[in-house]
GROMACS .gro file of C-alpha atoms in nm:
model
  150
    1MET     CA    1   0.378   2.608   0.126
    2ALA     CA    2   0.291   2.297  -0.111
    3ILE     CA    3   0.707   2.206  -0.001
    4LEU     CA    4   0.623   2.220   0.361
    5ALA     CA    5   0.319   2.049   0.403
    6GLY     CA    6   0.477   1.783   0.118
    7VAL     CA    7   0.734   1.764   0.397
    8LEU     CA    8   0.595   1.741   0.684
    9PHE     CA    9   0.253   1.449   0.479
   10GLY     CA   10   0.670   1.236   0.360
   11PHE     CA   11   0.758   1.175   0.769
   12GLY     CA   12   0.359   1.125   0.794
   13ILE     CA   13   0.338   0.837   0.557
   14VAL     CA   14   0.679   0.695   0.673
   15GLY     CA   15   0.502   0.771   1.091
   16LEU     CA   16   0.220   0.624   0.960
   17GLY     CA   17   0.423   0.278   0.894
   18TYR     CA   18   0.611   0.274   1.186
   19LEU     CA   19   0.284   0.320   1.416
   20THR     CA   20   0.093   0.023   1.208
   21ARG     CA   21   0.409  -0.188   1.289
   22GLN     CA   22   0.460  -0.175   0.920
   23GLY     CA   23   0.747   0.068   0.907
   24ARG     CA   24   1.061  -0.200   0.816
   25ALA     CA   25   0.784  -0.345   0.535
   26ILE     CA   26   0.833  -0.396   0.176
   27PRO     CA   27   0.435  -0.460   0.088
   28PHE     CA   28   0.329  -0.098   0.241
   29TYR     CA   29   0.599   0.072   0.061
   30SER     CA   30   0.501  -0.094  -0.261
   31THR     CA   31   0.144   0.046  -0.162
   32VAL     CA   32   0.268   0.361  -0.080
   33LEU     CA   33   0.394   0.413  -0.468
   34ILE     CA   34   0.062   0.224  -0.619
   35VAL     CA   35  -0.176   0.464  -0.443
   36ILE     CA   36   0.054   0.770  -0.522
   37ALA     CA   37   0.082   0.683  -0.868
   38LEU     CA   38  -0.334   0.649  -0.900
   39VAL     CA   39  -0.405   0.994  -0.740
   40TYR     CA   40  -0.362   1.135  -1.150
   41VAL     CA   41  -0.604   0.899  -1.253
   42LEU     CA   42  -0.836   1.040  -1.041
   43PHE     CA   43  -0.794   1.347  -1.136
   44ALA     CA   44  -0.835   1.241  -1.507
   45VAL     CA   45  -1.185   1.128  -1.370
   46MET     CA   46  -1.234   1.444  -1.252
   47ALA     CA   47  -1.190   1.632  -1.543
   48GLY     CA   48  -1.365   1.420  -1.777
   49ASP     CA   49  -1.139   1.318  -2.023
   50VAL     CA   50  -1.149   1.014  -2.152
   51GLY     CA   51  -0.753   1.117  -2.331
   52VAL     CA   52  -0.628   1.215  -2.031
   53MET     CA   53  -0.769   0.929  -1.842
   54ARG     CA   54  -0.620   0.666  -2.039
   55LEU     CA   55  -0.295   0.857  -2.097
   56GLU     CA   56  -0.299   0.876  -1.675
   57ILE     CA   57  -0.364   0.531  -1.642
   58ALA     CA   58  -0.083   0.404  -1.895
   59ILE     CA   59   0.192   0.624  -1.687
   60ALA     CA   60   0.020   0.485  -1.323
   61ALA     CA   61   0.117   0.169  -1.461
   62GLY     CA   62   0.485   0.221  -1.568
   63PHE     CA   63   0.500   0.269  -1.133
   64ILE     CA   64   0.222   0.043  -1.028
   65GLY     CA   65   0.374  -0.281  -1.198
   66MET     CA   66   0.750  -0.136  -1.058
   67ALA     CA   67   0.572  -0.188  -0.704
   68VAL     CA   68   0.426  -0.540  -0.792
   69THR     CA   69   0.727  -0.635  -0.920
   70GLY     CA   70   0.920  -0.472  -0.598
   71THR     CA   71   0.729  -0.711  -0.391
   72ARG     CA   72   0.795  -1.028  -0.609
   73LEU     CA   73   1.163  -0.968  -0.608
   74PRO     CA   74   1.399  -1.151  -0.395
   75SER     CA   75   1.644  -1.019  -0.224
   76ARG     CA   76   1.512  -0.709  -0.005
   77ARG     CA   77   1.790  -0.507  -0.051
   78TRP     CA   78   1.669  -0.466  -0.459
   79ALA     CA   79   1.308  -0.473  -0.301
   80PHE     CA   80   1.310  -0.145  -0.123
   81GLY     CA   81   1.567  -0.018  -0.414
   82LEU     CA   82   1.330  -0.094  -0.658
   83ILE     CA   83   0.983   0.086  -0.526
   84ALA     CA   84   1.209   0.370  -0.352
   85ALA     CA   85   1.314   0.405  -0.763
   86GLY     CA   86   1.001   0.396  -0.842
   87LEU     CA   87   0.905   0.675  -0.543
   88VAL     CA   88   1.193   0.931  -0.658
   89LEU     CA   89   1.089   0.858  -1.027
   90HIS     CA   90   0.765   0.978  -0.974
   91GLY     CA   91   0.855   1.238  -0.788
   92GLY     CA   92   1.091   1.365  -1.118
   93PHE     CA   93   0.715   1.256  -1.255
   94ASP     CA   94   0.585   1.546  -1.071
   95LEU     CA   95   0.803   1.805  -1.143
   96VAL     CA   96   0.758   1.717  -1.543
   97HIS     CA   97   0.376   1.619  -1.540
   98ASP     CA   98   0.207   1.922  -1.694
   99ALA     CA   99   0.449   1.902  -1.980
  100LEU     CA  100   0.360   1.571  -2.021
  101VAL     CA  101   0.024   1.566  -1.953
  102SER     CA  102  -0.251   1.834  -1.953
  103ASN     CA  103  -0.450   1.742  -1.678
  104PRO     CA  104  -0.734   2.009  -1.606
  105ALA     CA  105  -0.828   1.887  -1.276
  106VAL     CA  106  -0.461   1.866  -1.111
  107PRO     CA  107  -0.466   2.137  -0.869
  108GLU     CA  108  -0.171   2.398  -0.898
  109TRP     CA  109   0.034   2.354  -0.581
  110TRP     CA  110  -0.016   1.956  -0.648
  111HIS     CA  111   0.324   1.894  -0.851
  112PRO     CA  112   0.537   2.093  -0.567
  113PHE     CA  113   0.378   1.880  -0.262
  114CYS     CA  114   0.364   1.514  -0.468
  115ALA     CA  115   0.692   1.581  -0.592
  116VAL     CA  116   0.845   1.654  -0.184
  117VAL     CA  117   0.624   1.307  -0.070
  118ASP     CA  118   0.793   1.137  -0.290
  119VAL     CA  119   1.116   1.176  -0.218
  120VAL     CA  120   1.122   1.208   0.136
  121VAL     CA  121   0.900   0.879   0.139
  122GLY     CA  122   1.173   0.707  -0.159
  123ILE     CA  123   1.473   0.838   0.036
  124TRP     CA  124   1.350   0.700   0.375
  125THR     CA  125   1.318   0.346   0.139
  126ILE     CA  126   1.679   0.365   0.036
  127VAL     CA  127   1.776   0.427   0.378
  128LEU     CA  128   1.606   0.123   0.453
  129ALA     CA  129   1.732  -0.039   0.227
  130ILE     CA  130   2.074   0.039   0.325
  131GLN     CA  131   2.036  -0.044   0.682
  132LEU     CA  132   1.846  -0.308   0.706
  133PRO     CA  133   2.051  -0.673   0.647
  134GLN     CA  134   2.119  -0.876   0.276
  135ARG     CA  135   1.843  -1.112   0.354
  136THR     CA  136   1.702  -1.326   0.002
  137PHE     CA  137   1.377  -1.506   0.051
  138PRO     CA  138   1.403  -1.890  -0.015
  139PRO     CA  139   1.296  -1.959  -0.336
  140GLY     CA  140   0.936  -1.951  -0.396
  141GLU     CA  141   0.872  -1.755  -0.107
  142HIS     CA  142   0.880  -1.346  -0.159
  143ALA     CA  143   0.796  -0.994  -0.002
  144ILE     CA  144   0.417  -1.092   0.088
  145GLN     CA  145   0.340  -1.429   0.237
  146ARG     CA  146   0.039  -1.624   0.236
  147PRO     CA  147  -0.006  -1.736   0.638
  148SER     CA  148   0.050  -2.041   0.674
  149THR     CA  149  -0.191  -2.337   0.725
  150LYS     CA  150  -0.013  -2.587   0.957
   0.00000   0.00000   0.00000
């Protein structure tokens, strides 16, 4: 049941991206990766264990770093590729989490559920990286732009 729910949630995330007109936006998938990475930190807070919290924050920081770096790359293909890699890697991390971190607040069903969500969204992000034209942002521009004041 967790796997089926993960598939549905993964497609739901992609669908919400398109529903909100962000389905091909690098910052949308970057934000998804950041939120996914922070869920284990939330579980650590729920467990009330500072040591586990520190470890989960350190691990999340790696995924957050990938997400932020993805928004700063000059190539859309590389940006989507890095974010996709982060999502798929997080899916793998879900499957080995219990061997690396003892976090008693993580529900038993969470690992397969989250792994499938991560992989579904990650594969979709890979598809976007392949389908979108290779666009390089001009020097000084990135995937996230400030509104023009002109």
